[in-house]
Each structure stands twice: as C-alpha cells, then as structure tokens.
Coordinates of C-alpha atoms in Angstrom, one line a residue:
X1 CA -7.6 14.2 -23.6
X2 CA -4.0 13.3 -24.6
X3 CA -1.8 15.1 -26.5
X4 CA 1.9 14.6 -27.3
X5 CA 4.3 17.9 -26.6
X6 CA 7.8 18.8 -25.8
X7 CA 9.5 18.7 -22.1
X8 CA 9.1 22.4 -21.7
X9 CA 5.5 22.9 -22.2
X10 CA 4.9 19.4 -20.0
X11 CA 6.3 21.7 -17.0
X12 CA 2.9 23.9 -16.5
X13 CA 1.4 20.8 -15.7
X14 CA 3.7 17.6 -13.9
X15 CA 6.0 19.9 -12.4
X16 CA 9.2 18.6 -13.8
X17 CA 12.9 19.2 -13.1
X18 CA 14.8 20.3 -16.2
X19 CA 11.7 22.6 -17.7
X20 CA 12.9 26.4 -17.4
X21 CA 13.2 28.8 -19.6
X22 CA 16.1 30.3 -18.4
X23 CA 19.6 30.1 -19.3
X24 CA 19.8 27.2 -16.7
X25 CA 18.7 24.7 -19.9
X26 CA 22.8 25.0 -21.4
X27 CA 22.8 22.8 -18.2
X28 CA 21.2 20.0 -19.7
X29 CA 23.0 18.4 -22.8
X30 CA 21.0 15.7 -23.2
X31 CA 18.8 14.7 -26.4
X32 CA 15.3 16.4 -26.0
X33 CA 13.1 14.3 -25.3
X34 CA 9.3 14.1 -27.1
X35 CA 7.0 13.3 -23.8
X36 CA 3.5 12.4 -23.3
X37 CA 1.4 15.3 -21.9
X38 CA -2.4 16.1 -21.9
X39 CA -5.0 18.7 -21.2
X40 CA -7.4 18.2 -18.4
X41 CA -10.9 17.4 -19.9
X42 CA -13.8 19.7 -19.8
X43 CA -16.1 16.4 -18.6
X44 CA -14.9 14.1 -15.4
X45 CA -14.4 10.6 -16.7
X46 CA -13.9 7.3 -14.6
X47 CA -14.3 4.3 -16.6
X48 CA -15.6 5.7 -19.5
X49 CA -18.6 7.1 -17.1
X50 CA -18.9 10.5 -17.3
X51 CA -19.8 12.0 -13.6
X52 CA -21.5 15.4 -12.9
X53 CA -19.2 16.5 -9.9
X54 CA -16.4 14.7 -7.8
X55 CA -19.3 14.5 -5.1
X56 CA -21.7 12.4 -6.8
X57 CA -18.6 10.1 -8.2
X58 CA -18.1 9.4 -4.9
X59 CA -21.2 8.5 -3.9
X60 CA -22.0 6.3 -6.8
X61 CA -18.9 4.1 -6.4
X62 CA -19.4 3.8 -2.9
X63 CA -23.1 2.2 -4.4
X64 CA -21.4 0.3 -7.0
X65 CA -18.6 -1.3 -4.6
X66 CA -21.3 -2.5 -2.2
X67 CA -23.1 -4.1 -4.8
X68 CA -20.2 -5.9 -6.5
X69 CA -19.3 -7.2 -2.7
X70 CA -22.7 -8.5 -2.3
X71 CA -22.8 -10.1 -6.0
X72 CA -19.4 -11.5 -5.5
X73 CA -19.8 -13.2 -2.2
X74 CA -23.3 -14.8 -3.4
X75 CA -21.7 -16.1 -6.5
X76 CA -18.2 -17.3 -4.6
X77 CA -19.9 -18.4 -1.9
X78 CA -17.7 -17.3 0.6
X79 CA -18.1 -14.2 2.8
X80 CA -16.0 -10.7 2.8
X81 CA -13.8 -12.2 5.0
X82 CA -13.3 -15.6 2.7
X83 CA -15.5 -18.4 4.6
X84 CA -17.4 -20.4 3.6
X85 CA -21.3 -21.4 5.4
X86 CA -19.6 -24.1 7.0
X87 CA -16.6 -21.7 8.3
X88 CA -14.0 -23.1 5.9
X89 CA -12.1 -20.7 3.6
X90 CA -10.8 -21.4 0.0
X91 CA -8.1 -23.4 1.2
X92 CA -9.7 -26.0 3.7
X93 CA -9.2 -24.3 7.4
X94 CA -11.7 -22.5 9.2
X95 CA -10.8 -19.8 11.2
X96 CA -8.9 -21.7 13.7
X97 CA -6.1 -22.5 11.2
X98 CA -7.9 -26.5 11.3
X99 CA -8.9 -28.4 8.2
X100 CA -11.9 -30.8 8.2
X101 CA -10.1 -33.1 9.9
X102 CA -9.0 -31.3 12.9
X103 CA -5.3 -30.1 11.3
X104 CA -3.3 -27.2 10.6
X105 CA -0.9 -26.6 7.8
X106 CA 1.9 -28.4 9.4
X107 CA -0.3 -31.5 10.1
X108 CA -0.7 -30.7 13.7
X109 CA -4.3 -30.7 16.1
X110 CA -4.8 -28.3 18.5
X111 CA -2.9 -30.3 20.9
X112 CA 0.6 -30.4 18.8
X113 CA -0.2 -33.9 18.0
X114 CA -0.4 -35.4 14.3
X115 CA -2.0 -38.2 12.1
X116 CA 0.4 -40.7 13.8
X117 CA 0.1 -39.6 17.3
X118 CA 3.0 -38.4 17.8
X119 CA 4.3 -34.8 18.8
X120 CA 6.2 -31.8 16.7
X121 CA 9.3 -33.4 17.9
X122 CA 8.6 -37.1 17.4
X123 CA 7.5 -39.1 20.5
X124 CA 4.5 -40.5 21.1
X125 CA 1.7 -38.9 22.7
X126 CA 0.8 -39.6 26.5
X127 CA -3.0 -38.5 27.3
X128 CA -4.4 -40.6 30.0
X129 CA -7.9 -41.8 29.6
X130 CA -10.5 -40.7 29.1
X131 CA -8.5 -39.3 26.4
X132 CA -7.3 -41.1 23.1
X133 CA -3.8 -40.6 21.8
X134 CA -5.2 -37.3 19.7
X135 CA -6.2 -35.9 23.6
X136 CA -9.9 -36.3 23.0
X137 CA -12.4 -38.0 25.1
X138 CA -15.5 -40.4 23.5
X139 CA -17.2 -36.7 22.9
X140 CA -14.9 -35.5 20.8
X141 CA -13.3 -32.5 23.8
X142 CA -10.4 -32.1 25.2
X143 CA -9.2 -31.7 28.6
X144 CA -9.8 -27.7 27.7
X145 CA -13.2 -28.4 26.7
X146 CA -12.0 -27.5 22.8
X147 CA -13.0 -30.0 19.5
X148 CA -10.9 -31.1 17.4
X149 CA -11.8 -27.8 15.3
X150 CA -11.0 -25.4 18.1
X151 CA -14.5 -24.9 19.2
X152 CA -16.2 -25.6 22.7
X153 CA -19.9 -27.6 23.6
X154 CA -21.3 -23.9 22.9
X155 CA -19.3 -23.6 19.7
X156 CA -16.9 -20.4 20.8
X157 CA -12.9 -20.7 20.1
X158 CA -10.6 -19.6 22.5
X159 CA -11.2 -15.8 21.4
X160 CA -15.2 -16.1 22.1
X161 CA -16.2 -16.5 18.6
X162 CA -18.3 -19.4 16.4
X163 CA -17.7 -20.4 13.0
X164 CA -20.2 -17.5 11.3
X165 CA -17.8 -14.6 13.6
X166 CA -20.0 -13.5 15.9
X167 CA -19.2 -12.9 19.3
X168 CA -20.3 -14.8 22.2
X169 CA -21.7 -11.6 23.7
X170 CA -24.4 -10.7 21.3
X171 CA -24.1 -7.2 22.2
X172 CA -20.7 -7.2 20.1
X173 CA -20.1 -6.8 16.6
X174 CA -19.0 -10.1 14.7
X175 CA -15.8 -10.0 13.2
X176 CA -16.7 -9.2 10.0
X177 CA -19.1 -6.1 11.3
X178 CA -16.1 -5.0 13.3
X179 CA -13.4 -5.1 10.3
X180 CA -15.5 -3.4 8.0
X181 CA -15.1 0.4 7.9
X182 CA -17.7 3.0 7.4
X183 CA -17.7 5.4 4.0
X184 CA -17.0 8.0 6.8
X185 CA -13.8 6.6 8.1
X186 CA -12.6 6.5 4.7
X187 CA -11.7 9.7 3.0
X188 CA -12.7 10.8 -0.7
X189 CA -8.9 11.0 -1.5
X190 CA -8.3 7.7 -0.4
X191 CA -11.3 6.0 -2.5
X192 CA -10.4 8.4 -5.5
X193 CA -6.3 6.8 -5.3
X194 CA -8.4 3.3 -4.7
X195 CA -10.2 3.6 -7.9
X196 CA -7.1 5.3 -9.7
X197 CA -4.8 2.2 -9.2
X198 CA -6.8 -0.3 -9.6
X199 CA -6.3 -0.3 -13.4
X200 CA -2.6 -0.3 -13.3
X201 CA -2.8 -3.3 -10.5
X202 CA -5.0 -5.4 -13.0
X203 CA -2.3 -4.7 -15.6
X204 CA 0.2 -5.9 -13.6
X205 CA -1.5 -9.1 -11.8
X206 CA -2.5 -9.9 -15.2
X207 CA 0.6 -9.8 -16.7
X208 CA 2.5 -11.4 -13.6
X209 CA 0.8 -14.7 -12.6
X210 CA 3.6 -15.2 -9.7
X211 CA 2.1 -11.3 -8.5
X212 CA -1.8 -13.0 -8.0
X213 CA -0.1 -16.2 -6.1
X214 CA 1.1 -13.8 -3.9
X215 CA -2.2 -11.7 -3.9
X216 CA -4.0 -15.0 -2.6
X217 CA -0.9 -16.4 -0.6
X218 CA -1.3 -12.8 1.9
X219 CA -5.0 -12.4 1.3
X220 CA -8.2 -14.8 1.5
X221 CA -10.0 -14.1 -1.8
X222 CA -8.0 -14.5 -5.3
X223 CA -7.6 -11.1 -7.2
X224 CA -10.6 -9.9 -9.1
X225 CA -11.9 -6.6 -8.9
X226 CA -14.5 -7.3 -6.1
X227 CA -11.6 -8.9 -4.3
X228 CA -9.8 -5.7 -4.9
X229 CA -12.6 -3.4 -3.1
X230 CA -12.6 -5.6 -0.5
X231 CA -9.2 -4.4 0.6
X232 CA -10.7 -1.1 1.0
X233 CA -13.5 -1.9 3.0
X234 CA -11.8 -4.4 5.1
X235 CA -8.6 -3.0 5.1
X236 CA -6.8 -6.2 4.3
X237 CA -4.7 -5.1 1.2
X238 CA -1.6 -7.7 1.0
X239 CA 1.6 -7.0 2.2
X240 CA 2.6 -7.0 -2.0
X241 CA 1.0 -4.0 -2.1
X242 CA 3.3 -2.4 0.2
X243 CA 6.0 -2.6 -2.9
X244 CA 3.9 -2.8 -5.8
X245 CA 2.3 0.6 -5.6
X246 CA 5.3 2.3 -4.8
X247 CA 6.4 0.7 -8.0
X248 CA 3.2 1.6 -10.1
X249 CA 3.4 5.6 -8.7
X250 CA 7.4 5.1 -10.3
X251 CA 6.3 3.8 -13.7
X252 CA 3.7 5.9 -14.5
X253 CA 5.2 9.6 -13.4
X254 CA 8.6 8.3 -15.5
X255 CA 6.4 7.9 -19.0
X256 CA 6.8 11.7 -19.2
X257 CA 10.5 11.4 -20.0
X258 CA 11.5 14.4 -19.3
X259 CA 15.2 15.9 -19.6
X260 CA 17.4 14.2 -17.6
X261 CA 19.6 16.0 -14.9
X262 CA 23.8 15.7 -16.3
X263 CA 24.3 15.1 -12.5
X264 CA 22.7 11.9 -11.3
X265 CA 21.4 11.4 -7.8
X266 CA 22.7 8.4 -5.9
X267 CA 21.1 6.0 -3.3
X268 CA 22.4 4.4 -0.8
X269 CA 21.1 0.8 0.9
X270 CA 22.2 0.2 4.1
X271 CA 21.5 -3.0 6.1
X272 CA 21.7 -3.7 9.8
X273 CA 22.8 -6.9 11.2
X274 CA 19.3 -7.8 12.1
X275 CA 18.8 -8.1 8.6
X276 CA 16.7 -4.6 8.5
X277 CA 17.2 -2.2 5.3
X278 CA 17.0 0.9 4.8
X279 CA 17.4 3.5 1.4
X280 CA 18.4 6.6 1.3
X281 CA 18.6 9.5 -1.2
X282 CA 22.2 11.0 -1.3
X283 CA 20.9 14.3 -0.7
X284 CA 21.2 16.6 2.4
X285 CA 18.1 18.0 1.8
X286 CA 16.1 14.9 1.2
X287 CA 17.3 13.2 4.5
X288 CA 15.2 12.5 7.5
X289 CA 15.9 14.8 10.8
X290 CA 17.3 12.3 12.8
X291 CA 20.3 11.8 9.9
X292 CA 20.6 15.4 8.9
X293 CA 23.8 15.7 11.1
X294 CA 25.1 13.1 9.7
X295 CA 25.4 13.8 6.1
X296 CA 29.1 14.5 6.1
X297 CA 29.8 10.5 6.4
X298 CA 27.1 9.9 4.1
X299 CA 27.9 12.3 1.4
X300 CA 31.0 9.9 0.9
X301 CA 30.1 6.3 2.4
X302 CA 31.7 3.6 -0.2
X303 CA 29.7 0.0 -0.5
X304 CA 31.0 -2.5 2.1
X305 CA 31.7 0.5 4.3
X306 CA 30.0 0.1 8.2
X307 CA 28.5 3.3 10.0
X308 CA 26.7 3.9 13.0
X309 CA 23.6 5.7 12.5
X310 CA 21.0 7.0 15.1
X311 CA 17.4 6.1 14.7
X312 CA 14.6 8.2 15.1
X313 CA 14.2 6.7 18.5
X314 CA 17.6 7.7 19.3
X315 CA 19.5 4.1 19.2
X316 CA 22.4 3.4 18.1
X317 CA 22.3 0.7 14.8
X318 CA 25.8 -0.2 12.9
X319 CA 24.7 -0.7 9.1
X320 CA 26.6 -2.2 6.3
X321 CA 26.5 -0.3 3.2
X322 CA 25.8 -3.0 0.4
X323 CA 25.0 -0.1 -2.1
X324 CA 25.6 3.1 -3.1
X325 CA 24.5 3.4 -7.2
X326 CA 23.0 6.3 -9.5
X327 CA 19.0 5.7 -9.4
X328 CA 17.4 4.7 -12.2
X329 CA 16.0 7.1 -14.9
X330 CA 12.8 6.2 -14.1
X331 CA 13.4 6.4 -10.0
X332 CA 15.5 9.9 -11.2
X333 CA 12.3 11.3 -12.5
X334 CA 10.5 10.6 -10.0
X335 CA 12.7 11.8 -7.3
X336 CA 13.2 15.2 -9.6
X337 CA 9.1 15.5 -9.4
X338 CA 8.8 15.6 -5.8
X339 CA 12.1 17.6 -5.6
X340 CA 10.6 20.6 -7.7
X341 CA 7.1 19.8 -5.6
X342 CA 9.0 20.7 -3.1
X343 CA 10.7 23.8 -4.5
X344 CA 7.1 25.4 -5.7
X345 CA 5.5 24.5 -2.2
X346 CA 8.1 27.2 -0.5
X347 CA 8.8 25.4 2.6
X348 CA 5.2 24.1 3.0
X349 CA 5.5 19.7 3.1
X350 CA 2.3 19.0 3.1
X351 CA 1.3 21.4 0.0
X352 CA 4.8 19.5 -1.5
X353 CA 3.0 16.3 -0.7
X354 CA -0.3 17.4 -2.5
X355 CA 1.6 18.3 -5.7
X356 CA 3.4 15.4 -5.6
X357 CA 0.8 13.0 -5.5
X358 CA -1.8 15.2 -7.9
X359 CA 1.4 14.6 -10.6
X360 CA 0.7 10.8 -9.7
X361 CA -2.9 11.4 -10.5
X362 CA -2.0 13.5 -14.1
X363 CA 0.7 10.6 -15.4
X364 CA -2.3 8.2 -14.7
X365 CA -4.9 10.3 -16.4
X366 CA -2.8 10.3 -19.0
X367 CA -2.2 6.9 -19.7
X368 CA -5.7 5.5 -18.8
X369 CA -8.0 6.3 -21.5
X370 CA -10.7 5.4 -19.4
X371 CA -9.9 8.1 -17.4
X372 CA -10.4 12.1 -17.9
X373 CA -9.9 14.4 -14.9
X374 CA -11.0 18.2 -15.2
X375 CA -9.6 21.6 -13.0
X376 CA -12.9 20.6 -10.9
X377 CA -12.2 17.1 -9.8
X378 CA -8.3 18.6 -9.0
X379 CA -9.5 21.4 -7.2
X380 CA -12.2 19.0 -4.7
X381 CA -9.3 16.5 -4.2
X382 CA -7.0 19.5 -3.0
X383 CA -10.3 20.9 -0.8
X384 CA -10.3 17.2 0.4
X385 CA -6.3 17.8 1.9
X386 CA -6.9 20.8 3.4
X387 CA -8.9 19.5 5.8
X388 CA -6.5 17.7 7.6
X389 CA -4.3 20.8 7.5
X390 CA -3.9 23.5 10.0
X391 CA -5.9 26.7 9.9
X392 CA -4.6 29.1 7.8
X393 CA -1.5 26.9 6.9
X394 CA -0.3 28.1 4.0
X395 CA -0.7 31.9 4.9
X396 CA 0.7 32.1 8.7
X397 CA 3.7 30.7 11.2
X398 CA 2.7 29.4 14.4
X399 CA 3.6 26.6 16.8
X400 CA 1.0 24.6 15.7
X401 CA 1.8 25.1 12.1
X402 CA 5.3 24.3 12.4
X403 CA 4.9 21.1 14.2
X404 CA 2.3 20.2 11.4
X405 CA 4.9 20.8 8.9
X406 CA 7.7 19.2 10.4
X407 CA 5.7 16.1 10.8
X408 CA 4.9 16.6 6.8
X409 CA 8.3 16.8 5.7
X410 CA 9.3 13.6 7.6
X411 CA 6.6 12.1 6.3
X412 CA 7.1 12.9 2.2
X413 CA 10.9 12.0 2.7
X414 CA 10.0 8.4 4.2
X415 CA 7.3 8.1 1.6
X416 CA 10.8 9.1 -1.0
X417 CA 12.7 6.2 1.0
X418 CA 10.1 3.6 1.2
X419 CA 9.0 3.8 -2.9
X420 CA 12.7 3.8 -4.2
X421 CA 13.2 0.8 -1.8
X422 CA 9.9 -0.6 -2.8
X423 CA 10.8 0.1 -6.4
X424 CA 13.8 -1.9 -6.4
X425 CA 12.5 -4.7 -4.5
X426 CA 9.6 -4.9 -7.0
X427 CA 12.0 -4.9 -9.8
X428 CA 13.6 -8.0 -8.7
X429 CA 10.3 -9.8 -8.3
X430 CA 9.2 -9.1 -11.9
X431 CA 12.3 -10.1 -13.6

C-alpha cells in the first residue's frame, strides 16, 4: 500500500521533525521535499502471504523456521551448531579447535607442539618415553589421558563432552539442546523484527560479498536464510550484526526525506586510551545520566581536545576527542524521529521507545513490497510491549514506575549512541 505524499501529511504516520502546521514551518527554509509514505493495508502481508491475525503469523513461522532448519541441515549435512557426523565443521576442526590431524589454526596439538616437534617458541620438544616428540604414547594419549583430537579413552574433552555434544552425564542436555531456546523465551516482537530485517540483511550480504565473509568468519554456517533463523534459535547472530542493523534501522527511516532542521545536530566521538569509543549526540537532553552534569564542557569540546568523563560505574576515564561533526542527513533524520517519539510520549521512555521502533517497522513496510502491515498487527505488537511495562504505566506515578522509566530512558539514549556509532562504522566497511 504505498503511496507518494508531501512531508506534512507523512507526519500522522512516521512521526517526523519539521511536520507542523504552525507558524514554526518559516523555520525551515529548505526545498520541500516529495517523500515516500503509505497507508497501512486492510490485509496483513509477510512475504506476499496474507495472514489472518498477528497470532497465527506467529505460529506459522515458528512451523516454517523449524522446517527450513531441519531441511537445511539434512541437505548441508552439518548440524545447527555447524558439525558435521564425524564432529568436524565446515572448515576442518571439530569442536576442540583440532583438524584431522590433531592441529589448530596456528599449526599447534593440544600440547603446544607442531608438525616439526618443536614448541610456539621454537625449541624442540622434550617428552620422555613412553611419549613421542608430539607427547603421545603407542595409544595415541597423552600424559592427560587426551588424543590428539582432545578427546579421552571414553571420548569426553576436557569440558565432559563427545564429538555429537552430548554430555557425559546423560541426565544433561547436549550442547546443542542447551543452546537452543524455546518459542517461549522468545518474544513475538522479537520474531516479528527477526522476520522484518531479514529482507534488508539479504540485500545487503548480497550486494556486499566482503559482508557474508564476515557472516561466516563470526558464525559457523554461511549466510542463507536457514542460516539466518538459526541465529534466532541459537542465539548466535555475528558480532556484524551488532553494526549492520543499527545501519539498516538508519537507512530505511531516512528514505522518508523529510524537511531537514536549518540547525544541524552534532556528534561527538570520543576515545579512551584503551582504545575504547564512545559517541555522543550534542544534546543535553539526549545525554546519558551519568554525563548530564557535564554538558557544559561538552556543549563546546573542540576535536583533539582531552576531558575526563565519569562512567556509569562512577570511574574516572580521560578521552580524546577525535571528532566532533554535523551528523549525516540520513543519521539527522533518524535522530529527529526518536527526538519527536520522545516529545509525543510525554516523559514516558519506554512508550518513546515503542514509537520509535513502530517508525522502524512503517519505513520497512514501506519499502518491502512483500510486506503490508494493517492497524491490527500495530496494535498486537504494542499489546506485546506492554507486557514488560509496569502496571498502569502510562496513567500513574509511583516508585516502581519511575525506576522503570528511568531505566527506559537510559536505555533508548544508548540504543541513540550505539546506532550512530554503529552507523558510521558500517559506513566505512561498505565503502
């Protein structure tokens, strides 16, 4: 259901800075902007499958997922958590870190010693008999009792496990029983934002080769889409994730183009001598707690510039600054979105968060056209947030409440920090 419209009728629906109709708009001097914009759909689409009710989308793609996962490790041959029968995974080493010849990556057996018998720092090895040079005896053990491939006579590593992952005690899940979460420990929302991305991921991986090296570099199966619903199951989504969906939630809220702001907002990187980073908006009101105080040296810091900051622990760190620069228009619309989120929550964060992320959900229902999502499906997801929220939390003030929210604010101006970070990182990458 797309249509195209102007910047002031998009603001019913994304929540947009620079859509008023007061005489506030003289602010903005700009060119107007066309933007993309679209009405919900009567029907609830995901993949060009129409669905009922949210309920029994759910339920059908939780079917669907375990299927694929069964259907892809048959075919692959290696299991959910990438080994093989004989407890190898797609790059030669079982779960040990040992390739069939009893090595690790750097050439090493269990013992530190290599192909050449000698150690990580050159010398020769000195096992007395009955051990060979490697430190095994004539039964292939050494003095620990270990094979060459890290397992014992009873075939258990070091951590009590065989080559399949199960435990010694047979009362205890295997590893792979043990890893995998339950549809129960895994909310609706966070299946629904599963299935949302996925799309824009695949766009990405396929259009980035260097992005699916990394995908299999941090993971043990390469991308696919059964590889993808693995992550969810497992939990065992790369560490590229980490920036690449922070940079896939910036792209797709900034296709609305809205007005932009005369008055930029600034960021500001700052890096520790310990090589940690960190990125802050330059505004007061989108700082963490713990910096608050300090936003009269930050309101002015200059790049190369060293200040002491607090940490939310309460130590001391000296940073560098190494940048202070007007975001980007698409970071700008994004921080504007979660800015007037904020604004129409009244002071509630986590109702800010909500908004914020169900803008996330429009500007990819708008782009996919694979995708429809009705007042329904919007109205179950917000149901779905609720629970997690305090009774009566958008109605009262109480202790309880105000902890709650605090913890919510801290938490949507991190989330802020980490995707502009995340953004820029990602940027770099893809150049």
């Amino acid at each position: 259901m797309k249509k195209i419209v102007t910047a002031s009728l998009l603001c019913g629906t994304l929540l947009l800075t620079g859509c008023t109709e007061s005489a506030d708009n003289k602010e903005y001097t700009r060119t107007e902007q066309q933007a993309k914009n679209y009405t919900l759909a009567k029907d609830f689409m995901m993949y060009q499958v129409k669905y009922k009710s949210f309920t029994i989308y759910i339920e059908e793609s939780q079917k669907q997922i375990e299927k694929t996962i069964a259907s892809y490790v048959k075919k692959e041959g290696f299991n959910e958590e990438g080994y093989d029968k004989e407890g190898y995974d797609r790059r030669g080493y079982n779960r040990n870190g040992f390739d069939r010849e009893g090595y690790d990556p750097d050439g090493f057996n269990r013992l530190g010693i290599n192909k050449e018998g000698t150690t990580h720092e050159g010398k020769p090895s000195h096992f007395r008999a009955p051990y060979d040079r490697y430190g095994y005896d004539a039964a292939g053990y050494d003095e620990d009792g270990y094979d060459r491939y890290g397992y014992n006579r009873q075939g258990f590593n070091e951590d009590g496990f065989n080559k399949e992952g199960d435990y010694k005690d047979t009362s205890e899940e295997s590893i792979q029983a043990y890893n995998k979460r339950e549809w129960d420990e895994i909310s609706k929302e966070e299946q629904f934002q599963h299935a949302l991305y996925f799309p824009l991921v695949q766009n990405w991986m396929k259009k980035q080769p260097k992005l699916q090296e990394q995908y299999y570099e941090q993971g043990v199966h390469p991308f696919s889409e059964s590889a993808y619903h693995l992550n969810l199951l497992y939990n065992t989504q790369p560490a590229l994730f980490d920036d690449l969906l922070p940079f896939i939630r910036i792209e797709a809220v900034a296709q609305f183009q809205p007005n932009h702001l005369n008055k930029h907002d600034q960021k500001i990187r700052l890096e520790a001598e310990d090589g940690t980073m960190i990125t802050l908006i330059q505004d007061d009101a989108l700082l963490p707690k713990y910096l608050e105080r300090k936003w009269s040296t930050l309101e002015s810091v200059k790049e190369g510039q060293t200040i002491t900051l607090d940490t939310e622990e309460g130590v001391s760190v000296t940073y560098e600054v190494v940048q202070v620069t007007d975001l980007a228009p698409t970071e700008q619309i994004y921080i504007d979105v979660a800015r007037q989120a904020i604004q129409q929550s009244k002071g509630k964060w986590a109702e800010a968060q909500y908004r914020f992320d169900e803008a996330f959900y429009k500007a990819v229902d708008a782009e996919e056209k694979e995708i429809a999502l009705n007042q329904v499906v919007l109205n179950q997801l917000k149901k779905e947030r609720e629970k997690s929220w305090p009774k009566n939390y958008l109605h009262d003030s109480n202790e309880e409440i105000e902890v709650f929210n605090e913890e919510a604010r801290e938490q949507l101006i991190t989330q802020l920090m980490h995707d502009v970070s995340g953004y820029d990182l990602m940027k770099k990458e893809l150049k």
